[in-house]
Coordinates of C-alpha atoms in Angstrom, one line a residue:
M924 CA -49.5 -42.1 -89.5
Q925 CA -49.2 -42.7 -85.7
K926 CA -52.1 -41.3 -83.7
I927 CA -51.5 -40.4 -80.0
L928 CA -54.1 -39.3 -77.5
V929 CA -53.0 -37.1 -74.6
L930 CA -55.3 -37.0 -71.5
R931 CA -55.4 -34.2 -69.0
F932 CA -58.8 -33.0 -67.9
S933 CA -58.0 -30.1 -65.5
S934 CA -57.0 -27.5 -64.3
I935 CA -55.4 -24.4 -65.8
G936 CA -51.9 -24.8 -64.4
D937 CA -51.8 -28.6 -64.8
I938 CA -52.7 -28.3 -68.4
V939 CA -50.1 -25.6 -69.1
L940 CA -47.6 -27.9 -67.5
T941 CA -48.4 -30.6 -70.1
T942 CA -47.5 -28.4 -73.0
P943 CA -43.8 -29.6 -73.3
V944 CA -45.1 -33.2 -73.8
I945 CA -47.3 -32.1 -76.7
R946 CA -44.5 -30.1 -78.3
C947 CA -41.9 -32.9 -77.9
I948 CA -44.2 -35.5 -79.3
K949 CA -45.1 -33.4 -82.3
Q950 CA -41.6 -32.3 -83.1
Q951 CA -39.7 -35.5 -82.4
L952 CA -41.9 -38.1 -84.0
P953 CA -41.7 -38.0 -87.8
D954 CA -45.3 -38.8 -88.8
V955 CA -47.7 -38.2 -85.8
E956 CA -51.2 -36.9 -85.2
V957 CA -51.6 -35.5 -81.7
H958 CA -55.0 -35.5 -80.1
Y959 CA -55.8 -34.0 -76.6
L960 CA -58.8 -34.6 -74.4
T961 CA -59.7 -32.1 -71.7
K962 CA -62.8 -30.6 -70.1
S963 CA -64.7 -28.0 -72.2
Q964 CA -64.0 -25.1 -69.8
Y965 CA -60.2 -25.5 -70.4
K966 CA -60.2 -25.8 -74.2
G967 CA -59.2 -22.2 -74.5
I968 CA -55.8 -23.0 -73.1
L969 CA -55.0 -25.4 -75.9
E970 CA -57.2 -24.5 -78.9
H971 CA -54.4 -22.4 -80.5
N972 CA -51.6 -24.7 -79.8
P973 CA -50.0 -25.6 -83.1
Y974 CA -48.7 -28.9 -81.9
I975 CA -52.2 -30.3 -81.4
N976 CA -54.0 -31.7 -84.5
F977 CA -57.3 -32.4 -82.8
L978 CA -58.6 -31.0 -79.5
H979 CA -61.4 -33.1 -77.9
V980 CA -63.6 -32.0 -75.0
L981 CA -65.7 -33.9 -72.5
D982 CA -69.0 -32.8 -73.8
K983 CA -70.9 -36.1 -73.1
P984 CA -70.9 -38.9 -70.6
L985 CA -67.4 -40.4 -70.2
W986 CA -68.3 -43.8 -71.7
K987 CA -69.9 -42.3 -74.7
K988 CA -66.9 -40.0 -75.3
A989 CA -64.6 -43.0 -75.0
I990 CA -66.6 -45.0 -77.6
E991 CA -66.5 -41.9 -79.9
L992 CA -62.7 -41.7 -79.5
K993 CA -62.3 -45.4 -80.2
H994 CA -63.2 -44.7 -83.9
F995 CA -60.0 -42.6 -84.3
G996 CA -57.9 -45.7 -84.0
F997 CA -55.3 -44.4 -81.6
D998 CA -51.9 -46.2 -81.4
C999 CA -51.3 -45.2 -77.8
I1000 CA -52.4 -43.0 -75.0
I1001 CA -50.3 -40.6 -72.9
D1002 CA -52.2 -40.3 -69.6
L1003 CA -51.1 -37.1 -67.7
H1004 CA -54.0 -37.2 -65.2
N1005 CA -54.1 -40.9 -64.1
N1006 CA -57.3 -41.1 -62.2
L1007 CA -60.5 -43.2 -62.4
R1008 CA -61.9 -41.4 -65.4
T1009 CA -58.8 -41.7 -67.5
R1010 CA -58.5 -45.4 -66.5
I1011 CA -62.0 -45.9 -67.8
I1012 CA -61.0 -44.3 -71.1
K1013 CA -57.9 -46.4 -71.3
G1014 CA -59.9 -49.5 -70.6
I1015 CA -62.5 -48.8 -73.4
L1016 CA -59.9 -47.8 -76.0
D1017 CA -57.7 -50.8 -75.1
V1018 CA -54.4 -49.6 -76.7
P1019 CA -50.9 -49.2 -75.1
A1020 CA -51.0 -46.5 -72.5
Y1021 CA -48.3 -44.6 -70.6
S1022 CA -49.3 -43.0 -67.4
Y1023 CA -47.5 -40.5 -65.2
N1024 CA -46.8 -41.3 -61.6
K1025 CA -48.8 -39.0 -59.3
L1026 CA -46.8 -40.0 -56.2
N1027 CA -49.9 -39.9 -54.1
F1028 CA -48.4 -42.1 -51.4
E1029 CA -45.4 -39.9 -51.1
K1030 CA -47.5 -36.7 -51.0
S1031 CA -49.7 -38.3 -48.3
L1032 CA -46.6 -39.1 -46.2
L1033 CA -45.5 -35.4 -46.5
V1034 CA -49.0 -34.1 -45.7
N1035 CA -49.9 -36.5 -42.9
F1036 CA -46.6 -37.4 -41.3
K1037 CA -44.3 -34.6 -42.6
T1038 CA -41.9 -37.2 -44.0
N1039 CA -40.5 -36.1 -47.4
N1040 CA -39.8 -39.1 -49.7
L1041 CA -40.7 -37.1 -52.8
P1042 CA -38.0 -37.1 -55.5
N1043 CA -36.6 -33.7 -56.3
V1044 CA -38.1 -33.8 -59.8
H1045 CA -40.4 -31.3 -61.4
I1046 CA -43.8 -32.5 -62.5
V1047 CA -42.9 -31.6 -66.1
K1048 CA -40.1 -34.1 -66.0
R1049 CA -42.4 -36.7 -64.6
Y1050 CA -44.9 -36.0 -67.4
L1051 CA -42.1 -36.4 -69.9
D1052 CA -41.2 -39.8 -68.4
T1053 CA -44.4 -41.1 -70.1
T1054 CA -43.0 -40.4 -73.6
K1055 CA -39.6 -42.1 -73.2
A1056 CA -41.0 -45.4 -74.5
L1057 CA -41.8 -43.6 -77.7
G1058 CA -38.3 -42.3 -78.0
V1059 CA -39.5 -38.8 -77.1
L1060 CA -37.3 -36.8 -74.8
D1061 CA -37.3 -33.4 -73.0
D1062 CA -36.2 -30.7 -75.4
G1063 CA -35.5 -28.3 -72.5
K1064 CA -37.6 -25.4 -74.0
G1065 CA -40.0 -25.0 -71.1
L1066 CA -43.8 -24.3 -71.2
D1067 CA -46.0 -23.0 -74.0
Y1068 CA -49.0 -20.7 -74.0
F1069 CA -50.4 -19.5 -77.4
L1070 CA -52.7 -16.6 -77.8
P1071 CA -55.1 -16.6 -80.8
P1072 CA -53.4 -15.3 -84.0
T1073 CA -56.2 -12.6 -84.2
F1074 CA -56.0 -11.6 -80.6
H1075 CA -56.7 -8.0 -79.7
F1076 CA -56.7 -6.7 -76.2
N1077 CA -59.7 -4.8 -75.0
P1078 CA -59.2 -1.2 -76.3
N1079 CA -61.2 0.2 -73.4
I1080 CA -58.6 -1.0 -70.9
Q1081 CA -55.5 1.1 -70.7
L1082 CA -52.5 -0.7 -69.2
P1083 CA -49.7 1.3 -67.6
E1084 CA -46.4 1.7 -69.6
S1085 CA -44.6 -0.4 -67.0
F1086 CA -46.2 -2.5 -64.3
V1087 CA -46.2 -5.6 -62.2
S1088 CA -49.1 -8.1 -62.3
F1089 CA -50.5 -9.5 -59.1
A1090 CA -52.6 -12.7 -59.5
I1091 CA -54.5 -12.3 -56.2
G1092 CA -56.8 -15.4 -56.5
A1093 CA -56.3 -19.1 -55.8
Q1094 CA -58.6 -22.1 -56.1
H1095 CA -58.5 -22.5 -52.3
I1096 CA -58.5 -19.9 -49.5
T1097 CA -55.5 -21.5 -47.8
K1098 CA -53.4 -20.9 -51.0
R1099 CA -53.9 -17.1 -51.1
L1100 CA -52.8 -14.2 -48.9
P1101 CA -55.5 -12.3 -46.9
N1102 CA -56.6 -9.1 -48.5
E1103 CA -54.9 -7.0 -45.8
K1104 CA -51.5 -8.6 -46.6
I1105 CA -52.0 -7.9 -50.3
V1106 CA -52.8 -4.3 -49.6
E1107 CA -49.5 -4.1 -47.6
I1108 CA -47.6 -5.4 -50.6
C1109 CA -49.3 -2.9 -53.0
K1110 CA -48.6 0.0 -50.7
Q1111 CA -45.0 -1.0 -50.1
Y1112 CA -44.3 -1.5 -53.8
G1113 CA -45.6 1.9 -54.5
K1114 CA -45.6 1.7 -58.3
S1115 CA -48.1 0.5 -60.9
I1116 CA -49.7 -2.9 -60.1
V1117 CA -52.4 -4.6 -62.1
L1118 CA -54.6 -7.1 -60.1
L1119 CA -55.6 -10.2 -62.0
G1120 CA -58.2 -12.8 -61.1
G1121 CA -61.6 -14.3 -62.0
K1122 CA -65.1 -13.0 -61.3
E1123 CA -64.8 -14.6 -57.9
D1124 CA -61.9 -12.3 -57.1
A1125 CA -63.6 -9.1 -58.4
E1126 CA -64.9 -7.9 -55.0
N1127 CA -61.6 -8.6 -53.3
G1128 CA -59.8 -6.8 -56.1
E1129 CA -62.0 -3.7 -55.7
W1130 CA -61.5 -3.6 -51.9
I1131 CA -57.7 -4.0 -52.3
T1132 CA -57.6 -1.2 -54.9
Q1133 CA -59.6 1.2 -52.7
Q1134 CA -57.3 0.5 -49.7
S1135 CA -54.0 0.6 -51.7
G1136 CA -54.2 3.8 -53.9
K1137 CA -54.5 4.9 -57.5
H1138 CA -51.3 3.1 -58.6
V1139 CA -53.3 -0.2 -58.3
I1140 CA -55.6 -1.2 -61.1
N1141 CA -58.2 -3.9 -60.6
L1142 CA -58.9 -6.1 -63.6
C1143 CA -60.3 -9.0 -61.6
G1144 CA -63.4 -10.4 -63.3
K1145 CA -63.0 -8.1 -66.3
L1146 CA -60.8 -10.3 -68.5
N1147 CA -61.0 -13.7 -70.0
L1148 CA -58.1 -16.1 -69.6
N1149 CA -56.3 -15.1 -72.8
E1150 CA -56.6 -11.4 -71.9
S1151 CA -55.1 -12.1 -68.5
A1152 CA -52.3 -14.1 -70.2
Y1153 CA -51.7 -11.1 -72.4
V1154 CA -51.4 -8.8 -69.4
V1155 CA -49.0 -11.2 -67.8
S1156 CA -46.9 -11.2 -71.1
K1157 CA -46.6 -7.4 -70.9
S1158 CA -45.7 -7.4 -67.2
E1159 CA -42.3 -6.5 -65.8
K1160 CA -42.7 -9.2 -63.1
V1161 CA -45.6 -11.3 -61.8
I1162 CA -46.5 -11.7 -58.1
T1163 CA -48.7 -14.8 -57.7
H1164 CA -49.8 -17.6 -55.3
D1165 CA -49.5 -21.3 -56.2
T1166 CA -52.0 -21.0 -59.1
G1167 CA -52.4 -21.5 -62.8
M1168 CA -51.4 -18.0 -63.6
M1169 CA -48.0 -18.7 -62.1
H1170 CA -47.4 -21.4 -64.8
I1171 CA -48.8 -19.1 -67.6
A1172 CA -46.2 -16.5 -66.4
A1173 CA -43.5 -19.1 -66.6
A1174 CA -44.6 -19.9 -70.2
F1175 CA -43.9 -16.3 -71.1
Q1176 CA -40.6 -16.6 -69.3
K1177 CA -41.5 -13.9 -66.8
E1178 CA -39.8 -13.3 -63.5
I1179 CA -42.1 -14.6 -60.8
I1180 CA -42.5 -13.8 -57.1
S1181 CA -44.4 -16.8 -55.8
I1182 CA -46.1 -16.9 -52.4
W1183 CA -46.7 -20.3 -50.8
G1184 CA -49.3 -21.1 -48.2
N1185 CA -50.5 -24.6 -47.4
T1186 CA -48.8 -26.2 -50.4
V1187 CA -45.0 -26.5 -50.8
P1188 CA -42.6 -26.4 -53.7
E1189 CA -41.5 -29.9 -52.8
F1190 CA -44.7 -31.1 -54.6
G1191 CA -42.8 -30.4 -57.8
M1192 CA -44.9 -27.6 -59.3
T1193 CA -42.7 -24.5 -59.0
P1194 CA -42.3 -22.1 -62.0
Y1195 CA -40.8 -24.1 -64.8
Y1196 CA -38.7 -22.5 -67.6
G1197 CA -37.0 -25.6 -69.1
N1198 CA -33.2 -26.1 -69.2
K1199 CA -30.6 -23.4 -69.2
E1200 CA -29.4 -24.8 -72.5
Y1201 CA -31.3 -26.5 -75.3
L1202 CA -31.0 -27.3 -79.0
N1203 CA -33.1 -25.4 -81.5
S1204 CA -34.5 -26.9 -84.7
N1205 CA -31.1 -26.4 -86.4
F1206 CA -29.4 -28.3 -83.6
E1207 CA -27.7 -25.1 -82.4
T1208 CA -27.2 -24.7 -78.6
I1209 CA -29.3 -21.9 -77.2
I1210 CA -28.4 -20.5 -73.8
K1211 CA -31.3 -18.8 -72.0
D1212 CA -30.9 -15.7 -69.9
Q1213 CA -31.1 -16.6 -66.2
I1214 CA -34.5 -15.7 -64.8
R1215 CA -34.4 -14.6 -61.2
N1216 CA -37.3 -15.9 -59.2
S1217 CA -38.3 -15.4 -55.6
K1218 CA -40.2 -18.0 -53.6
F1219 CA -41.7 -16.9 -50.3
E1220 CA -42.8 -19.5 -47.7
I1221 CA -42.8 -19.8 -44.0
P1222 CA -40.3 -22.5 -43.0
N1223 CA -40.4 -24.9 -40.2
L1224 CA -44.2 -24.8 -39.6
S1225 CA -45.1 -28.2 -38.1
C1226 CA -48.6 -28.1 -39.8
R1227 CA -47.3 -27.4 -43.3
P1228 CA -48.2 -28.8 -45.8
C1229 CA -51.7 -29.4 -44.5
S1230 CA -53.0 -30.5 -47.9
K1231 CA -51.8 -31.2 -51.4
I1232 CA -54.6 -29.1 -52.7
G1233 CA -56.1 -26.7 -50.1
F1234 CA -58.9 -25.8 -47.8
K1235 CA -61.6 -23.2 -47.4
R1236 CA -60.0 -22.2 -44.1
C1237 CA -56.9 -22.9 -42.1
P1238 CA -57.5 -26.3 -40.2
M1239 CA -55.4 -25.0 -37.3
G1240 CA -57.1 -21.6 -37.1
H1241 CA -53.9 -19.5 -37.1
F1242 CA -53.1 -19.4 -40.9
N1243 CA -49.5 -18.8 -40.1
C1244 CA -48.3 -19.9 -43.5
M1245 CA -49.8 -16.7 -44.9
N1246 CA -50.2 -14.4 -41.9
L1247 CA -46.5 -14.5 -41.2
Q1248 CA -45.4 -13.7 -44.7
D1249 CA -43.0 -10.7 -44.9
T1250 CA -44.9 -8.3 -47.2
K1251 CA -42.0 -5.8 -47.3
A1252 CA -39.6 -8.6 -48.6
I1253 CA -42.2 -9.5 -51.3
A1254 CA -42.6 -5.9 -52.4
D1255 CA -38.8 -5.4 -52.4
A1256 CA -38.4 -8.5 -54.6
A1257 CA -40.8 -7.0 -57.1
K1258 CA -38.8 -3.7 -57.2
V1259 CA -35.4 -5.2 -58.0

């Protein structure tokens, strides 16, 4: 049996974006055992994935974990993080490794000199480039997110019969709309909206709800990740910033209204649904319904992108990439 170790330590969206790699390896190699190493706080994203045989977490110093993993006798490593820590693990395990190209130089050119030499290739495709040497190719099916088989949503929370989810948070302030702009969208939409976010978004969610009206429900800080994913799966559409919840929504094949601040779609991390056509397990051609997506960004800003990740505040002070967003157009996109 061939044993393959997949490496991706963080974060929510990046890990969800690796799921096609896991599935393709498991389904296309005849006798394979798939292992995955990530940080402990992200194990919930993967622990119910049927294509993973063993899920490992970084629960001890890196070198100790690498020595522990060495005993499994891996045949190769698929490195989907490609940083110093994964290089240490690859060095200690000393087996063939295939690492994805982060394109850091090209990203730096775009951020610092506004010169775009990035290939027009989604990051999922770049992840899957690592498996070509194994004869594993893209199956075109898109992303996966698996809820626990015994999952039950909180019975004390009543969801509207029909609603749009709005993931109001982001890892960095420059990737999210100001609260006032979110309120404008909620008011202009006028129908049921469920706000999603972590504990750090709870206060913002409460203020937005108070300012917007009774048609807005604040669930920020009240749900775990699987519960939030369930809400997304029941949504008519999802409004979101460039965050992990955007990729979870894509895994559920939801129509997404994405709002872009300091980051840009050219980085290759837009909502990913796979190919329009793919072969199922019986080698029958499946044609997906077209999913209409809307991307909102302010074009021709000389300062954008200012970072490939984000900042606590706008470096220029004006925050035009979010302050100039057309809230009516965003609300209208959610209505259609």
